[in-house]
C-alpha positions as a Python dict, from the first residue, in 0.01 Angstrom:
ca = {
    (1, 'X'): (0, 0, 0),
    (2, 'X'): (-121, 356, -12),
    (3, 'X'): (-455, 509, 143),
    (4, 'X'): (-678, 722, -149),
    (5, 'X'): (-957, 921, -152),
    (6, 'X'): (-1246, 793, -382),
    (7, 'X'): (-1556, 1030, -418),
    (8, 'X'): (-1884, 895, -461),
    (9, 'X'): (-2192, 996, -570),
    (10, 'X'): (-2358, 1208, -298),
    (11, 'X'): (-2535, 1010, -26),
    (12, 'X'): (-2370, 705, -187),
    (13, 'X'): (-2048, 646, 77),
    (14, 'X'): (-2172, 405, 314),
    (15, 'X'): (-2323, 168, 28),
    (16, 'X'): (-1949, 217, -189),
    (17, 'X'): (-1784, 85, 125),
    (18, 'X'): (-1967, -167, 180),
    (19, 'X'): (-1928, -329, -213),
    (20, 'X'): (-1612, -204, -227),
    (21, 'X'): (-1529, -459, 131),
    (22, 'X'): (-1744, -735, -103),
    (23, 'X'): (-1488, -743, -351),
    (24, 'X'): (-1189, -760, -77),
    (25, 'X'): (-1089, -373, -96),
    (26, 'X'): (-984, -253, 229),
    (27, 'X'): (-1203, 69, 257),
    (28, 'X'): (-1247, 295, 551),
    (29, 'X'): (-1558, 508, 575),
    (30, 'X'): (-1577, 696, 913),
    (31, 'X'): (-1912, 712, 1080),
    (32, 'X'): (-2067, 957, 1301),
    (33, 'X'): (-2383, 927, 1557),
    (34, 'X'): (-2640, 1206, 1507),
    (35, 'X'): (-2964, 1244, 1602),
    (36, 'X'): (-3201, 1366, 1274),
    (37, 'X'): (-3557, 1494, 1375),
    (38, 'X'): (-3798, 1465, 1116),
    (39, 'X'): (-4165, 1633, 1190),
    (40, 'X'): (-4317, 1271, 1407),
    (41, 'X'): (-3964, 1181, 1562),
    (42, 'X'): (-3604, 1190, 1647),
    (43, 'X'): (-3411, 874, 1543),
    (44, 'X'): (-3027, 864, 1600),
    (45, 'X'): (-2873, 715, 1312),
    (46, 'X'): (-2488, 712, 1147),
    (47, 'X'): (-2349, 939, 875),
    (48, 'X'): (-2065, 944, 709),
    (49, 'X'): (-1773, 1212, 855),
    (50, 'X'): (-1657, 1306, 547),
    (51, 'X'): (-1953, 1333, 274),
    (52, 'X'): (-1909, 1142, -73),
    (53, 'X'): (-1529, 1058, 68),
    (54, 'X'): (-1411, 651, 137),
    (55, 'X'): (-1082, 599, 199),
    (56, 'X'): (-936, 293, 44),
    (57, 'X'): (-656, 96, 75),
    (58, 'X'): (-488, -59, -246),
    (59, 'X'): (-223, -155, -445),
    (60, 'X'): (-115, 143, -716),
    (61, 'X'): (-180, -141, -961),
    (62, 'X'): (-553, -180, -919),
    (63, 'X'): (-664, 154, -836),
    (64, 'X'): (-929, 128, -1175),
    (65, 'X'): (-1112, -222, -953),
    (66, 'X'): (-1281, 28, -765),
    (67, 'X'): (-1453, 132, -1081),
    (68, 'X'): (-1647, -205, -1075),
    (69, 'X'): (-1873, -25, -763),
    (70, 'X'): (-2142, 171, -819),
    (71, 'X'): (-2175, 521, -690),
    (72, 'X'): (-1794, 519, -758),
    (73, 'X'): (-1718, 893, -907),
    (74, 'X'): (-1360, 940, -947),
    (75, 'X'): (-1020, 998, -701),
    (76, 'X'): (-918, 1303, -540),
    (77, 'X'): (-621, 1431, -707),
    (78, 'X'): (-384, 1665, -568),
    (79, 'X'): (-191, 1870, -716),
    (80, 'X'): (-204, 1653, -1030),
    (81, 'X'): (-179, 1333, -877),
    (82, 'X'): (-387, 1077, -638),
    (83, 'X'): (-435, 1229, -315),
    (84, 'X'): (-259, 952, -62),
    (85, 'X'): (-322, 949, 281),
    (86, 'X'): (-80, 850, 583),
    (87, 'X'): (-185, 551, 766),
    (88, 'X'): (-135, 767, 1081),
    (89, 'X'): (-394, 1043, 994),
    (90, 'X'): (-589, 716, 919),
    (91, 'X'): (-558, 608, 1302),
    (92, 'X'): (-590, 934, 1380),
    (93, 'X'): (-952, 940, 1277),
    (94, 'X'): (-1012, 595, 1377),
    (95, 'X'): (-902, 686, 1705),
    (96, 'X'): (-1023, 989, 1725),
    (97, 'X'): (-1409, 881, 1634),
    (98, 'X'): (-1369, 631, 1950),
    (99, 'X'): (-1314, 885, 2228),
    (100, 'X'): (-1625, 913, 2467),
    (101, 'X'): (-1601, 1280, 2492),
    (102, 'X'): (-1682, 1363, 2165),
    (103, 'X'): (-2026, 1525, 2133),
    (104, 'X'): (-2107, 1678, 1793),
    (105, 'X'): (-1874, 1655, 1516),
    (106, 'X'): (-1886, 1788, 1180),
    (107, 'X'): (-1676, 1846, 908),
    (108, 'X'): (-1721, 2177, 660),
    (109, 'X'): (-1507, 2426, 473),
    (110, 'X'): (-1414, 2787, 482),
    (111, 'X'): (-1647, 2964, 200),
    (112, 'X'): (-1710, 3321, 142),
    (113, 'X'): (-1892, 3551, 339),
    (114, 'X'): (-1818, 3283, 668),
    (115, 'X'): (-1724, 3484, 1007),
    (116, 'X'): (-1388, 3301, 1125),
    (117, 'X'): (-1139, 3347, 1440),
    (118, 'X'): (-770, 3345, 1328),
    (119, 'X'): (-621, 3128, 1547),
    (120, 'X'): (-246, 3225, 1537),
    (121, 'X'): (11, 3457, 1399),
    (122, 'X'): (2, 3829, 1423),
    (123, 'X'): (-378, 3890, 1405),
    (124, 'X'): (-412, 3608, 1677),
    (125, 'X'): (-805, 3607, 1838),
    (126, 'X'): (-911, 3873, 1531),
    (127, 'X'): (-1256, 3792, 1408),
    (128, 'X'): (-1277, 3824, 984),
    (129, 'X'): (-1477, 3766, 740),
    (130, 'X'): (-1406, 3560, 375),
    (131, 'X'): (-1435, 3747, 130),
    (132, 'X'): (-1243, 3626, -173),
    (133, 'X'): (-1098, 3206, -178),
    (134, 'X'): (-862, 3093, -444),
    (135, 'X'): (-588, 2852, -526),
    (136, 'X'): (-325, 3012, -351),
    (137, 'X'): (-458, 3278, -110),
    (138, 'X'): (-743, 3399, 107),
    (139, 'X'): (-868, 3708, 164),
    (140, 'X'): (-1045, 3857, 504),
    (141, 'X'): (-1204, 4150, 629),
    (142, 'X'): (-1109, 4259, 982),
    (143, 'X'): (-1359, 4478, 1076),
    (144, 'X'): (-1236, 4553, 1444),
    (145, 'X'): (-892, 4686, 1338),
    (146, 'X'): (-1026, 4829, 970),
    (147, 'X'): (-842, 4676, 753),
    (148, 'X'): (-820, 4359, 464),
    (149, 'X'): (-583, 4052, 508),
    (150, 'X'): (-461, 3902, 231),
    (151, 'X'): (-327, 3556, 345),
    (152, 'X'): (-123, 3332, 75),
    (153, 'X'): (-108, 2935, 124),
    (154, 'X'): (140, 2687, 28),
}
């Protein structure tokens, strides 16, 4: 059996898992510790790594049973088709989440106008800065060296 993607509804993921576990869906949500102030106190409470992402794990056949949950939006589709994830970048997170060292983790994307550090290839340790994203290429300012990098994806 495959691992999907499901988005929910926003703030939705950790009550999808759990109905979706209810009905006998194996369903992985990955948690997080943080600590949230609000203006009388600081309470450490979990939230989900990826928002309005569970991972589940089910036959092709009944992908729709997931529909029975609500908060349930849709799948993740890629590239025309159900995103499926590998059971090892599965344990990867699963084992990842359970290291002691980990501190602060969050998860966000690139968008425009974000200051980034290119972390290989020929402009190696060059600050830039997003300015255009689409389906098949980025494109960055380097200010230090003058010029704009147009950088195509796969």
């Amino acid at each position: 059996m495959n691992w999907y993607v499901v988005y929910t509804k926003p703030k939705w993921e950790k009550k999808v898992a759990d109905k979706l576990g209810q009905l006998g869906i194996e369903c992985y949500c990955p948690l997080i510790a943080q600590v949230k102030q609000w203006s009388d106190r600081k309470k450490k409470i979990e939230v989900p790594l990826f928002n309005s992402y569970v991972f589940v794990q089910i036959a092709d056949s009944d992908r729709n049973s997931v529909f029975q949950v609500a908060g349930v939006v849709r799948y993740l589709f890629w590239l025309g088709k159900p995103a499926i994830v590998k059971d090892q970048e599965i344990e990867v997170i699963k084992t990842s989440l359970q290291a002691t060292n980990i501190s602060d983790v969050s998860v966000s994307t690139i968008q425009v106008g974000d200051k980034i550090k290119l972390d290989s290839g020929a402009f190696s340790n060059q600050n830039a800065i997003v300015q255009e994203i689409s389906n098949k290429y980025y494109v960055l300012v380097l200010e230090t060296l003058g010029c704009v990098l147009k950088i195509k994806y796969k």
